[in-house]
């Protein structure tokens, strides 16, 4: 998400990453599987794993969910405290 890896950029193979980090191949396989399931990487048989173009969309969607949850909590606190919703403003917007 920091932009360090670009869309389409190859990531290390499971074996090479496991070897460089001195961890089990199974651990890397599980991590890569999770990254693929979440849309952060794409795997092409015989070619390797690459950074997915959809990862930014997934990340933004997750961040929006967090914002909505926090906003709903703020609205509930305001209601239970008797603060009118039109009084809710954020000083940096």
mmCIF file with all atom_site columns, C-alpha atoms in Angstrom:
data_model
loop_
_atom_site.group_PDB
_atom_site.id
_atom_site.type_symbol
_atom_site.label_atom_id
_atom_site.label_alt_id
_atom_site.label_comp_id
_atom_site.label_asym_id
_atom_site.label_entity_id
_atom_site.label_seq_id
_atom_site.pdbx_PDB_ins_code
_atom_site.Cartn_x
_atom_site.Cartn_y
_atom_site.Cartn_z
_atom_site.occupancy
_atom_site.B_iso_or_equiv
_atom_site.pdbx_formal_charge
_atom_site.auth_seq_id
_atom_site.auth_comp_id
_atom_site.auth_asym_id
_atom_site.auth_atom_id
_atom_site.pdbx_PDB_model_num
ATOM 1  C CA . UNK A 1 1  ? 0.000   0.000   0.000   1.00 0.00 ? 1  UNK A CA 1
ATOM 2  C CA . UNK A 1 2  ? 3.027   2.253   0.448   1.00 0.00 ? 2  UNK A CA 1
ATOM 3  C CA . UNK A 1 3  ? 3.694   2.105   -3.287  1.00 0.00 ? 3  UNK A CA 1
ATOM 4  C CA . UNK A 1 4  ? 6.999   0.334   -2.784  1.00 0.00 ? 4  UNK A CA 1
ATOM 5  C CA . UNK A 1 5  ? 5.787   -2.448  -5.093  1.00 0.00 ? 5  UNK A CA 1
ATOM 6  C CA . UNK A 1 6  ? 4.206   -1.485  -8.395  1.00 0.00 ? 6  UNK A CA 1
ATOM 7  C CA . UNK A 1 7  ? 1.319   -3.187  -10.173 1.00 0.00 ? 7  UNK A CA 1
ATOM 8  C CA . UNK A 1 8  ? 2.600   -6.112  -12.229 1.00 0.00 ? 8  UNK A CA 1
ATOM 9  C CA . UNK A 1 9  ? 5.903   -6.292  -10.370 1.00 0.00 ? 9  UNK A CA 1
ATOM 10 C CA . UNK A 1 10 ? 7.139   -9.811  -9.674  1.00 0.00 ? 10 UNK A CA 1
ATOM 11 C CA . UNK A 1 11 ? 7.505   -10.873 -6.065  1.00 0.00 ? 11 UNK A CA 1
ATOM 12 C CA . UNK A 1 12 ? 10.009  -13.490 -4.880  1.00 0.00 ? 12 UNK A CA 1
ATOM 13 C CA . UNK A 1 13 ? 9.211   -17.128 -5.427  1.00 0.00 ? 13 UNK A CA 1
ATOM 14 C CA . UNK A 1 14 ? 7.948   -19.108 -2.465  1.00 0.00 ? 14 UNK A CA 1
ATOM 15 C CA . UNK A 1 15 ? 11.213  -21.024 -2.214  1.00 0.00 ? 15 UNK A CA 1
ATOM 16 C CA . UNK A 1 16 ? 13.511  -18.011 -2.507  1.00 0.00 ? 16 UNK A CA 1
ATOM 17 C CA . UNK A 1 17 ? 11.538  -15.981 0.041   1.00 0.00 ? 17 UNK A CA 1
ATOM 18 C CA . UNK A 1 18 ? 11.443  -18.882 2.493   1.00 0.00 ? 18 UNK A CA 1
ATOM 19 C CA . UNK A 1 19 ? 15.187  -19.367 2.096   1.00 0.00 ? 19 UNK A CA 1
ATOM 20 C CA . UNK A 1 20 ? 16.045  -15.669 2.489   1.00 0.00 ? 20 UNK A CA 1
ATOM 21 C CA . UNK A 1 21 ? 13.851  -15.327 5.593   1.00 0.00 ? 21 UNK A CA 1
ATOM 22 C CA . UNK A 1 22 ? 14.875  -18.734 7.008   1.00 0.00 ? 22 UNK A CA 1
ATOM 23 C CA . UNK A 1 23 ? 11.267  -19.821 7.406   1.00 0.00 ? 23 UNK A CA 1
ATOM 24 C CA . UNK A 1 24 ? 9.210   -22.763 6.227   1.00 0.00 ? 24 UNK A CA 1
ATOM 25 C CA . UNK A 1 25 ? 8.067   -22.940 2.602   1.00 0.00 ? 25 UNK A CA 1
ATOM 26 C CA . UNK A 1 26 ? 4.618   -23.814 3.951   1.00 0.00 ? 26 UNK A CA 1
ATOM 27 C CA . UNK A 1 27 ? 4.507   -20.513 5.851   1.00 0.00 ? 27 UNK A CA 1
ATOM 28 C CA . UNK A 1 28 ? 5.269   -18.537 2.687   1.00 0.00 ? 28 UNK A CA 1
ATOM 29 C CA . UNK A 1 29 ? 2.768   -20.595 0.679   1.00 0.00 ? 29 UNK A CA 1
ATOM 30 C CA . UNK A 1 30 ? 0.055   -19.810 3.221   1.00 0.00 ? 30 UNK A CA 1
ATOM 31 C CA . UNK A 1 31 ? 0.930   -16.095 3.191   1.00 0.00 ? 31 UNK A CA 1
ATOM 32 C CA . UNK A 1 32 ? 0.907   -15.975 -0.614  1.00 0.00 ? 32 UNK A CA 1
ATOM 33 C CA . UNK A 1 33 ? -2.396  -17.857 -0.671  1.00 0.00 ? 33 UNK A CA 1
ATOM 34 C CA . UNK A 1 34 ? -3.936  -15.295 1.676   1.00 0.00 ? 34 UNK A CA 1
ATOM 35 C CA . UNK A 1 35 ? -2.538  -12.396 -0.374  1.00 0.00 ? 35 UNK A CA 1
ATOM 36 C CA . UNK A 1 36 ? -3.993  -13.937 -3.527  1.00 0.00 ? 36 UNK A CA 1
ATOM 37 C CA . UNK A 1 37 ? -7.385  -14.577 -1.909  1.00 0.00 ? 37 UNK A CA 1
ATOM 38 C CA . UNK A 1 38 ? -7.488  -10.936 -0.752  1.00 0.00 ? 38 UNK A CA 1
ATOM 39 C CA . UNK A 1 39 ? -6.593  -9.669  -4.231  1.00 0.00 ? 39 UNK A CA 1
ATOM 40 C CA . UNK A 1 40 ? -3.126  -8.335  -3.459  1.00 0.00 ? 40 UNK A CA 1
ATOM 41 C CA . UNK A 1 41 ? -1.215  -10.709 -5.740  1.00 0.00 ? 41 UNK A CA 1
ATOM 42 C CA . UNK A 1 42 ? -1.890  -12.785 -8.841  1.00 0.00 ? 42 UNK A CA 1
ATOM 43 C CA . UNK A 1 43 ? -0.238  -16.110 -9.524  1.00 0.00 ? 43 UNK A CA 1
ATOM 44 C CA . UNK A 1 44 ? 0.536   -17.408 -13.003 1.00 0.00 ? 44 UNK A CA 1
ATOM 45 C CA . UNK A 1 45 ? 1.499   -21.083 -13.243 1.00 0.00 ? 45 UNK A CA 1
ATOM 46 C CA . UNK A 1 46 ? 5.113   -21.436 -14.290 1.00 0.00 ? 46 UNK A CA 1
ATOM 47 C CA . UNK A 1 47 ? 5.749   -17.683 -14.224 1.00 0.00 ? 47 UNK A CA 1
ATOM 48 C CA . UNK A 1 48 ? 5.357   -16.698 -10.577 1.00 0.00 ? 48 UNK A CA 1
ATOM 49 C CA . UNK A 1 49 ? 3.488   -14.191 -8.476  1.00 0.00 ? 49 UNK A CA 1
ATOM 50 C CA . UNK A 1 50 ? 2.884   -10.547 -9.302  1.00 0.00 ? 50 UNK A CA 1
ATOM 51 C CA . UNK A 1 51 ? 1.439   -7.512  -7.536  1.00 0.00 ? 51 UNK A CA 1
ATOM 52 C CA . UNK A 1 52 ? -2.235  -7.203  -8.460  1.00 0.00 ? 52 UNK A CA 1
ATOM 53 C CA . UNK A 1 53 ? -3.774  -4.069  -9.912  1.00 0.00 ? 53 UNK A CA 1
ATOM 54 C CA . UNK A 1 54 ? -6.832  -4.577  -7.704  1.00 0.00 ? 54 UNK A CA 1
ATOM 55 C CA . UNK A 1 55 ? -5.025  -4.299  -4.382  1.00 0.00 ? 55 UNK A CA 1
ATOM 56 C CA . UNK A 1 56 ? -5.560  -0.532  -4.136  1.00 0.00 ? 56 UNK A CA 1
ATOM 57 C CA . UNK A 1 57 ? -9.317  -0.943  -4.678  1.00 0.00 ? 57 UNK A CA 1
ATOM 58 C CA . UNK A 1 58 ? -9.493  -3.615  -1.975  1.00 0.00 ? 58 UNK A CA 1
ATOM 59 C CA . UNK A 1 59 ? -7.519  -1.461  0.449   1.00 0.00 ? 59 UNK A CA 1
ATOM 60 C CA . UNK A 1 60 ? -9.714  1.596   -0.158  1.00 0.00 ? 60 UNK A CA 1
ATOM 61 C CA . UNK A 1 61 ? -12.865 -0.477  0.285   1.00 0.00 ? 61 UNK A CA 1
ATOM 62 C CA . UNK A 1 62 ? -11.596 -1.779  3.632   1.00 0.00 ? 62 UNK A CA 1
ATOM 63 C CA . UNK A 1 63 ? -10.687 1.739   4.757   1.00 0.00 ? 63 UNK A CA 1
ATOM 64 C CA . UNK A 1 64 ? -14.144 3.015   3.810   1.00 0.00 ? 64 UNK A CA 1
ATOM 65 C CA . UNK A 1 65 ? -15.726 0.245   5.905   1.00 0.00 ? 65 UNK A CA 1
ATOM 66 C CA . UNK A 1 66 ? -13.627 1.346   8.904   1.00 0.00 ? 66 UNK A CA 1
ATOM 67 C CA . UNK A 1 67 ? -14.632 4.979   8.394   1.00 0.00 ? 67 UNK A CA 1
ATOM 68 C CA . UNK A 1 68 ? -18.316 4.069   8.173   1.00 0.00 ? 68 UNK A CA 1
ATOM 69 C CA . UNK A 1 69 ? -18.082 2.000   11.366  1.00 0.00 ? 69 UNK A CA 1
ATOM 70 C CA . UNK A 1 70 ? -16.379 4.833   13.231  1.00 0.00 ? 70 UNK A CA 1
ATOM 71 C CA . UNK A 1 71 ? -18.821 7.384   11.869  1.00 0.00 ? 71 UNK A CA 1
ATOM 72 C CA . UNK A 1 72 ? -21.779 5.264   12.957  1.00 0.00 ? 72 UNK A CA 1
ATOM 73 C CA . UNK A 1 73 ? -20.275 5.056   16.447  1.00 0.00 ? 73 UNK A CA 1
ATOM 74 C CA . UNK A 1 74 ? -19.767 8.849   16.542  1.00 0.00 ? 74 UNK A CA 1
ATOM 75 C CA . UNK A 1 75 ? -23.380 9.428   15.506  1.00 0.00 ? 75 UNK A CA 1
ATOM 76 C CA . UNK A 1 76 ? -24.614 7.055   18.210  1.00 0.00 ? 76 UNK A CA 1
ATOM 77 C CA . UNK A 1 77 ? -22.509 8.809   20.866  1.00 0.00 ? 77 UNK A CA 1
ATOM 78 C CA . UNK A 1 78 ? -23.864 12.177  19.715  1.00 0.00 ? 78 UNK A CA 1
ATOM 79 C CA . UNK A 1 79 ? -27.456 10.950  19.846  1.00 0.00 ? 79 UNK A CA 1
ATOM 80 C CA . UNK A 1 80 ? -27.093 9.423   23.296  1.00 0.00 ? 80 UNK A CA 1
ATOM 81 C CA . UNK A 1 81 ? -25.413 12.622  24.533  1.00 0.00 ? 81 UNK A CA 1
ATOM 82 C CA . UNK A 1 82 ? -28.102 14.879  23.111  1.00 0.00 ? 82 UNK A CA 1
ATOM 83 C CA . UNK A 1 83 ? -25.791 16.511  20.571  1.00 0.00 ? 83 UNK A CA 1
ATOM 84 C CA . UNK A 1 84 ? -27.581 17.447  17.369  1.00 0.00 ? 84 UNK A CA 1
ATOM 85 C CA . UNK A 1 85 ? -26.115 15.796  14.297  1.00 0.00 ? 85 UNK A CA 1
ATOM 86 C CA . UNK A 1 86 ? -25.727 19.137  12.497  1.00 0.00 ? 86 UNK A CA 1
ATOM 87 C CA . UNK A 1 87 ? -23.227 20.084  15.221  1.00 0.00 ? 87 UNK A CA 1
ATOM 88 C CA . UNK A 1 88 ? -20.932 17.231  14.260  1.00 0.00 ? 88 UNK A CA 1
ATOM 89 C CA . UNK A 1 89 ? -18.051 18.630  12.254  1.00 0.00 ? 89 UNK A CA 1
ATOM 90 C CA . UNK A 1 90 ? -14.476 17.589  11.845  1.00 0.00 ? 90 UNK A CA 1
ATOM 91 C CA . UNK A 1 91 ? -11.998 20.479  12.062  1.00 0.00 ? 91 UNK A CA 1
ATOM 92 C CA . UNK A 1 92 ? -9.745  19.226  9.251   1.00 0.00 ? 92 UNK A CA 1
ATOM 93 C CA . UNK A 1 93 ? -12.348 18.828  6.524   1.00 0.00 ? 93 UNK A CA 1
#
